[in-house]
Amino acid sequence: MDKKTIIITGGAGFIGSHVVRLFVDKYPDYKVINVDKLTYAGNLANLKDVEGRPNYRFVKADICDFEAMHSLMEAEHVDGIIHLAAESHVDRSIRDPFIFAKTNVLGTLSLLQAAKLYWESLPEKYEGKRFYHISTDEVYGALELTHPEGIEPPFTTKASSGEHHLAYGDTFFYETTKYSPHSPYSASKASSDHFVRAFHDTYGMPVVVTNCSNNYGPYQFPEKLIPLFINNIRHRRPLPVYGKGQNVRDWLYVEDHARAIDLIFHKGKDAETYNIGGFNEWKNIDIVRVLVRTVDRQLGRPEDEDMDLITFVKDRSGHDMRYAIDSTKLQRELGWEPSLQFEEGIEKTVRWYLENQEWMDHVTSGEYMKYYDEMYKDR
């Protein structure tokens, strides 16, 4: 394996920290640079186990700072960028769309232009370089919930192992699906995707884009459904479910996503798009019920004891009914498939949050932000 210097943006966040850890562990000859602004969702405690590694470096910086990004690429002789840094919470995007446009669109453009100028200044130009942009399934819009109780297999997609999975509609998101974003968050990601592809078409930059379904697992910021509800069940707080909880999402264990990113970064084709999904559709209300049973059981409570914590609240604006990713292209061309079924992944995830209550308390209290503000106040 050739030596490379890789920037991973948003590496202190949920998915980013898993990608950083994988690259640091798997590629000791790589220099892995974690660039993160350390906003509310960035937490260096997510990477305590690798912070002292010789092939790892953390840089506190804003991807919107073009000069800083360009200088970093020149100083570190960067060969590749894995771009995960993004504002990603739909509710926040509805309240403040400007920050999503700034970070997700202008931040991506800043990185693209910095990489372009640096790589074009080299004798080899773009040879051996790659800009990998991580996007979301939400840019595709929404799918119809045509089978409220799910389709009995066989249906359109299946894992390469041959195992079929339950689906709630006849259609899926493919790499060729037309973009139709419905929230400020998904609109900002769609725009950034277009900029990435435009830099390939206009300048010849070697890029790859992936669109992934909902992730779950350790170190996820507890504004997202699964860690929030695990913590609420533990403390017997209400579990607010939008509408009637009938919205369907495709769920993927975060370490499986990290493995896919590794594979695509090294073996994916330039200018290609790959969908990454779990073949794993669940209604929101069914996930909440599974979480209640799993948390109660792991805490030694009767499994359904906390079902009365479920409360239905007014649905949010523009709430898409169903997302479902078809990952057949990724499986067929690169041999990737999910390693965990949802039930196994949920068991591991619940156990991690219950065993790491100190991490959860630290995050929910906001104390970690005060620590970072003090540590980096002069940088």
Coordinates of C-alpha atoms in Angstrom, one line a residue:
M1 CA 0.0 0.0 0.0
D2 CA 1.5 3.4 -1.1
K3 CA 1.9 6.0 1.6
K4 CA -0.7 8.7 1.5
T5 CA -1.7 11.7 3.4
I6 CA -5.5 11.8 3.8
I7 CA -7.7 14.6 5.2
I8 CA -10.9 13.4 6.8
T9 CA -13.3 16.4 7.4
G10 CA -15.7 16.1 10.3
G11 CA -13.6 13.4 11.8
A12 CA -14.6 14.2 15.4
G13 CA -18.3 13.6 14.6
F14 CA -20.3 10.4 14.6
I15 CA -19.5 8.8 11.2
G16 CA -16.3 10.6 10.8
S17 CA -14.8 9.3 14.0
H18 CA -15.5 5.7 12.9
V19 CA -13.8 6.4 9.5
V20 CA -10.8 8.1 11.2
R21 CA -10.4 5.1 13.5
L22 CA -10.6 2.6 10.7
F23 CA -8.0 4.4 8.6
V24 CA -5.6 5.0 11.5
D25 CA -5.8 1.3 12.5
K26 CA -5.8 -0.2 9.0
Y27 CA -3.2 2.0 7.3
P28 CA -0.2 2.7 9.6
D29 CA 1.7 4.1 6.7
Y30 CA -0.9 6.7 6.0
K31 CA -1.0 10.1 7.6
V32 CA -4.6 10.7 8.7
I33 CA -5.4 14.3 9.3
N34 CA -8.8 14.9 11.1
V35 CA -10.1 18.4 10.3
D36 CA -13.0 19.4 12.4
K37 CA -14.3 22.8 13.6
L38 CA -15.6 21.1 16.8
T39 CA -19.1 22.5 16.7
Y40 CA -21.7 20.9 19.0
A41 CA -21.6 17.5 17.2
G42 CA -17.8 17.3 17.1
N43 CA -16.3 15.5 20.2
L44 CA -12.6 14.4 20.4
A45 CA -13.7 12.0 23.2
N46 CA -14.9 9.9 20.3
L47 CA -11.3 9.3 19.3
K48 CA -9.5 8.9 22.6
D49 CA -8.2 5.5 21.6
V50 CA -6.3 6.9 18.6
E51 CA -5.3 10.4 19.6
G52 CA -1.7 9.3 20.5
R53 CA -1.0 7.3 17.3
P54 CA 2.0 8.5 15.2
N55 CA -0.1 8.4 12.0
Y56 CA -2.9 10.6 13.3
R57 CA -3.1 14.4 13.6
F58 CA -6.0 16.6 14.6
V59 CA -6.4 20.1 13.1
K60 CA -9.1 22.4 14.5
A61 CA -10.3 24.4 11.5
D62 CA -13.4 25.5 9.6
I63 CA -13.8 24.0 6.1
C64 CA -15.3 27.3 5.0
D65 CA -11.9 29.0 5.6
F66 CA -10.5 28.6 2.1
E67 CA -7.0 30.0 2.9
A68 CA -6.6 27.6 5.8
M69 CA -7.7 24.6 3.8
H70 CA -5.4 25.5 0.9
S71 CA -2.4 26.1 3.2
L72 CA -3.0 22.8 5.0
M73 CA -3.1 20.9 1.7
E74 CA 0.2 22.5 0.6
A75 CA 1.9 22.0 4.0
E76 CA 0.9 18.4 4.4
H77 CA 1.1 17.3 0.7
V78 CA -2.4 16.0 0.8
D79 CA -3.3 13.1 -1.6
G80 CA -6.9 12.5 -0.7
I81 CA -9.9 14.1 1.0
I82 CA -12.8 12.2 2.5
H83 CA -15.4 14.9 3.1
L84 CA -17.8 14.1 5.9
A85 CA -18.1 17.5 7.6
A86 CA -21.7 18.7 7.4
E87 CA -24.7 20.1 9.2
S88 CA -27.1 17.1 9.2
H89 CA -30.1 17.6 11.4
V90 CA -33.3 18.2 9.5
D91 CA -35.0 20.0 12.4
R92 CA -32.1 22.4 12.8
S93 CA -32.1 23.1 9.0
I94 CA -35.8 24.1 9.2
R95 CA -35.0 26.6 12.0
D96 CA -31.8 28.0 10.5
P97 CA -31.2 27.1 6.8
F98 CA -28.4 29.7 6.4
I99 CA -25.9 27.7 8.5
F100 CA -26.7 24.6 6.4
A101 CA -26.0 26.5 3.1
K102 CA -22.8 28.0 4.5
T103 CA -21.3 24.7 5.9
N104 CA -22.6 22.2 3.4
V105 CA -22.4 24.2 0.2
L106 CA -19.8 26.9 0.7
G107 CA -17.7 24.6 2.9
T108 CA -17.6 21.9 0.2
L109 CA -16.8 24.5 -2.5
S110 CA -13.9 25.8 -0.3
L111 CA -12.5 22.3 -0.1
L112 CA -12.9 21.7 -3.8
Q113 CA -11.2 24.9 -4.8
A114 CA -8.4 24.4 -2.3
A115 CA -7.8 20.9 -3.6
K116 CA -8.0 22.0 -7.2
L117 CA -5.4 24.8 -6.8
Y118 CA -3.0 22.6 -4.8
W119 CA -3.2 19.5 -7.0
E120 CA -3.0 21.4 -10.3
S121 CA 0.2 23.0 -9.0
L122 CA 1.9 19.6 -8.8
P123 CA 3.9 18.0 -11.6
E124 CA 1.7 14.9 -11.6
K125 CA -1.5 17.1 -11.3
Y126 CA -4.4 14.8 -10.4
E127 CA -2.6 11.5 -10.7
G128 CA -3.1 9.4 -7.5
K129 CA -5.5 12.0 -6.0
R130 CA -9.1 11.7 -4.9
F131 CA -11.9 13.9 -3.5
Y132 CA -14.5 11.7 -1.9
H133 CA -17.8 13.4 -1.0
I134 CA -20.2 11.7 1.4
S135 CA -23.8 12.6 0.8
T136 CA -27.2 11.4 1.9
D137 CA -30.2 9.5 0.6
E138 CA -32.4 12.5 1.4
V139 CA -31.3 14.3 -1.8
Y140 CA -33.5 11.9 -3.8
G141 CA -36.7 13.1 -2.1
A142 CA -39.2 10.5 -0.9
L143 CA -40.6 7.2 -2.0
E144 CA -44.2 6.1 -1.7
L145 CA -45.3 3.9 1.2
T146 CA -47.2 1.6 -1.1
H147 CA -47.1 -1.5 1.2
P148 CA -47.8 -0.2 4.8
E149 CA -47.2 -3.7 6.2
G150 CA -44.1 -4.4 4.1
I151 CA -43.6 -6.5 1.0
E152 CA -43.1 -10.2 1.5
P153 CA -39.8 -11.4 -0.3
P154 CA -38.7 -11.7 -2.9
F155 CA -38.7 -8.1 -4.1
T156 CA -36.5 -5.8 -6.1
T157 CA -33.3 -5.7 -4.0
K158 CA -31.5 -8.3 -1.9
A159 CA -28.1 -8.7 -0.2
S160 CA -25.5 -10.4 -2.4
S161 CA -25.6 -13.2 0.1
G162 CA -29.0 -14.0 -1.3
E163 CA -30.9 -13.0 1.9
H164 CA -34.0 -10.9 1.2
H165 CA -35.2 -8.1 3.5
L166 CA -38.6 -6.6 4.2
A167 CA -39.5 -3.5 2.2
Y168 CA -42.4 -1.0 2.4
G169 CA -42.7 -0.1 -1.3
D170 CA -42.0 -1.3 -4.8
T171 CA -39.5 1.4 -5.6
F172 CA -36.0 2.3 -4.3
F173 CA -33.4 5.0 -4.6
Y174 CA -30.9 4.2 -7.3
E175 CA -27.7 6.1 -8.3
T176 CA -29.7 7.3 -11.3
T177 CA -32.7 8.6 -9.3
K178 CA -33.5 12.2 -10.0
Y179 CA -32.8 14.6 -7.2
S180 CA -35.8 16.1 -5.4
P181 CA -34.8 17.4 -2.0
H182 CA -37.6 18.5 0.4
S183 CA -35.8 20.1 3.4
P184 CA -33.2 22.8 3.7
Y185 CA -30.8 20.1 4.8
S186 CA -31.3 17.9 1.8
A187 CA -31.3 20.9 -0.5
S188 CA -27.9 21.9 0.8
K189 CA -26.5 18.4 0.4
A190 CA -27.9 18.2 -3.2
S191 CA -26.2 21.5 -4.0
S192 CA -22.8 20.3 -2.7
D193 CA -23.2 17.1 -4.7
H194 CA -23.6 19.1 -7.8
F195 CA -20.5 21.2 -7.1
V196 CA -18.4 18.0 -6.6
R197 CA -19.5 16.6 -10.0
A198 CA -19.1 20.0 -11.7
F199 CA -15.4 20.1 -10.5
H200 CA -14.9 16.7 -12.3
D201 CA -16.7 17.8 -15.4
T202 CA -15.1 21.2 -15.6
Y203 CA -11.6 20.6 -14.3
G204 CA -11.1 16.9 -14.5
M205 CA -10.8 16.5 -10.7
P206 CA -11.0 12.8 -9.7
V207 CA -14.1 12.6 -7.5
V208 CA -16.5 10.1 -6.1
V209 CA -19.8 10.6 -4.4
T210 CA -21.8 8.3 -2.1
N211 CA -25.3 8.6 -0.9
C212 CA -26.0 6.7 2.3
S213 CA -29.0 5.8 4.4
N214 CA -29.5 6.5 8.1
N215 CA -26.6 5.4 10.3
Y216 CA -26.7 4.2 13.8
G217 CA -24.2 3.0 16.4
P218 CA -21.7 4.3 19.1
Y219 CA -20.8 7.9 19.4
Q220 CA -23.8 9.4 17.7
F221 CA -24.8 12.8 19.0
P222 CA -27.9 12.4 21.1
E223 CA -30.2 14.7 19.1
K224 CA -30.7 11.8 16.7
L225 CA -33.5 9.3 17.2
I226 CA -31.7 6.2 18.4
P227 CA -29.3 7.6 21.0
L228 CA -31.8 10.2 22.2
F229 CA -34.5 7.5 22.8
I230 CA -32.0 5.1 24.5
N231 CA -31.1 7.9 26.9
N232 CA -34.8 8.9 27.4
I233 CA -35.8 5.3 28.1
R234 CA -33.0 4.9 30.6
H235 CA -34.2 8.0 32.5
R236 CA -37.9 7.3 31.8
R237 CA -38.4 10.5 29.9
P238 CA -41.0 10.9 27.1
L239 CA -40.3 9.5 23.6
P240 CA -41.8 12.0 21.1
V241 CA -42.7 10.3 17.8
Y242 CA -43.6 12.5 14.8
G243 CA -47.1 12.0 13.4
K244 CA -48.2 8.3 13.8
G245 CA -44.6 7.0 13.5
Q246 CA -45.4 5.5 10.0
N247 CA -42.4 7.1 8.3
V248 CA -39.9 4.5 7.0
R249 CA -36.1 4.7 7.0
D250 CA -33.4 2.4 5.8
W251 CA -30.8 1.8 8.6
L252 CA -27.1 1.0 8.4
Y253 CA -24.7 0.2 11.2
V254 CA -22.0 2.9 11.2
E255 CA -19.0 0.5 11.0
D256 CA -20.5 -1.0 7.9
H257 CA -20.6 2.5 6.4
A258 CA -17.0 3.1 7.4
R259 CA -16.0 -0.2 5.6
A260 CA -17.8 1.0 2.5
I261 CA -16.1 4.3 2.6
D262 CA -12.7 2.6 2.8
L263 CA -13.5 0.3 -0.1
I264 CA -14.9 3.1 -2.3
F265 CA -12.0 5.5 -1.5
H266 CA -9.5 2.9 -2.6
K267 CA -11.3 1.0 -5.4
G268 CA -14.2 3.0 -6.6
K269 CA -14.2 4.5 -10.1
D270 CA -13.7 8.2 -10.6
A271 CA -16.8 10.3 -11.3
E272 CA -19.0 7.4 -10.1
T273 CA -21.8 7.6 -7.6
Y274 CA -22.4 4.7 -5.2
N275 CA -25.5 4.2 -2.9
I276 CA -24.8 2.7 0.5
G277 CA -27.7 1.2 2.3
G278 CA -28.6 -1.5 4.8
F279 CA -31.5 -3.3 2.9
N280 CA -33.1 -2.6 6.3
E281 CA -36.3 -0.7 6.3
W282 CA -38.1 0.1 9.6
K283 CA -41.0 2.3 10.5
N284 CA -40.1 4.8 13.1
I285 CA -42.7 3.5 15.6
D286 CA -41.4 0.0 15.2
I287 CA -37.8 1.1 15.9
V288 CA -39.0 2.9 19.0
R289 CA -40.7 -0.2 20.2
V290 CA -37.6 -2.3 19.6
L291 CA -35.6 0.3 21.5
V292 CA -37.9 0.2 24.5
R293 CA -37.8 -3.6 24.7
T294 CA -34.1 -3.8 24.2
V295 CA -33.2 -1.1 26.7
D296 CA -35.6 -2.4 29.3
R297 CA -34.3 -5.9 28.9
Q298 CA -30.7 -4.9 29.2
L299 CA -31.5 -2.8 32.3
G300 CA -33.3 -5.8 33.9
R301 CA -36.7 -4.3 33.6
P302 CA -39.8 -6.1 32.1
E303 CA -39.4 -5.7 28.3
D304 CA -42.6 -3.6 27.7
E305 CA -42.5 -1.7 30.9
D306 CA -41.7 1.7 29.3
M307 CA -44.0 1.6 26.3
D308 CA -46.1 4.2 27.9
L309 CA -43.3 6.7 27.4
I310 CA -44.2 6.8 23.7
T311 CA -46.0 10.1 22.8
F312 CA -47.1 11.2 19.4
V313 CA -46.4 14.8 18.5
K314 CA -47.2 17.1 15.5
D315 CA -45.4 16.0 12.4
R316 CA -42.6 18.2 11.1
S317 CA -42.8 20.2 7.9
G318 CA -41.8 18.4 4.7
H319 CA -41.4 15.0 6.5
D320 CA -40.6 12.5 3.8
M321 CA -42.6 9.3 4.1
R322 CA -40.1 6.6 3.0
Y323 CA -36.4 6.3 2.1
A324 CA -35.0 3.0 0.7
I325 CA -31.5 2.6 -0.8
D326 CA -30.6 0.1 -3.4
S327 CA -26.9 -0.9 -2.9
T328 CA -26.8 -3.4 -5.7
K329 CA -24.2 -1.5 -7.7
L330 CA -21.8 -1.3 -4.7
Q331 CA -22.3 -5.0 -4.0
R332 CA -21.9 -6.0 -7.6
E333 CA -18.9 -3.9 -8.5
L334 CA -16.9 -3.8 -5.2
G335 CA -18.2 -6.7 -3.2
W336 CA -19.5 -4.8 -0.2
E337 CA -22.5 -5.8 1.8
P338 CA -23.7 -5.0 5.4
S339 CA -22.2 -7.3 8.0
L340 CA -24.9 -6.9 10.7
Q341 CA -28.6 -7.4 10.7
F342 CA -30.5 -4.6 12.5
E343 CA -31.4 -6.7 15.6
E344 CA -27.8 -7.5 16.2
G345 CA -26.7 -4.0 15.5
I346 CA -29.3 -2.6 17.9
E347 CA -28.2 -4.9 20.7
K348 CA -24.6 -3.7 20.3
T349 CA -25.7 -0.1 20.1
V350 CA -27.9 -0.1 23.1
R351 CA -25.3 -1.9 25.1
W352 CA -22.6 0.7 24.2
Y353 CA -24.8 3.6 25.2
L354 CA -25.8 2.0 28.5
E355 CA -22.2 1.1 29.3
N356 CA -20.9 4.6 28.3
Q357 CA -23.3 6.8 30.3
E358 CA -20.3 9.0 31.3
W359 CA -19.9 9.9 27.6
M360 CA -23.6 10.5 27.2
D361 CA -23.7 12.8 30.3
H362 CA -20.7 14.7 29.1
V363 CA -22.3 15.3 25.7
T364 CA -25.8 16.2 26.9
S365 CA -24.4 18.6 29.6
G366 CA -22.4 20.5 27.0
E367 CA -19.3 20.5 29.2
Y368 CA -17.1 19.1 26.4
M369 CA -17.8 22.3 24.4
K370 CA -16.5 24.5 27.2
Y371 CA -13.4 22.3 27.4
Y372 CA -12.6 22.7 23.7
D373 CA -13.3 26.4 23.7
E374 CA -10.7 26.9 26.4
M375 CA -8.2 24.4 24.8
Y376 CA -8.3 26.1 21.4
K377 CA -9.1 29.7 22.3
D378 CA -5.8 31.0 21.0
R379 CA -5.7 28.9 17.8

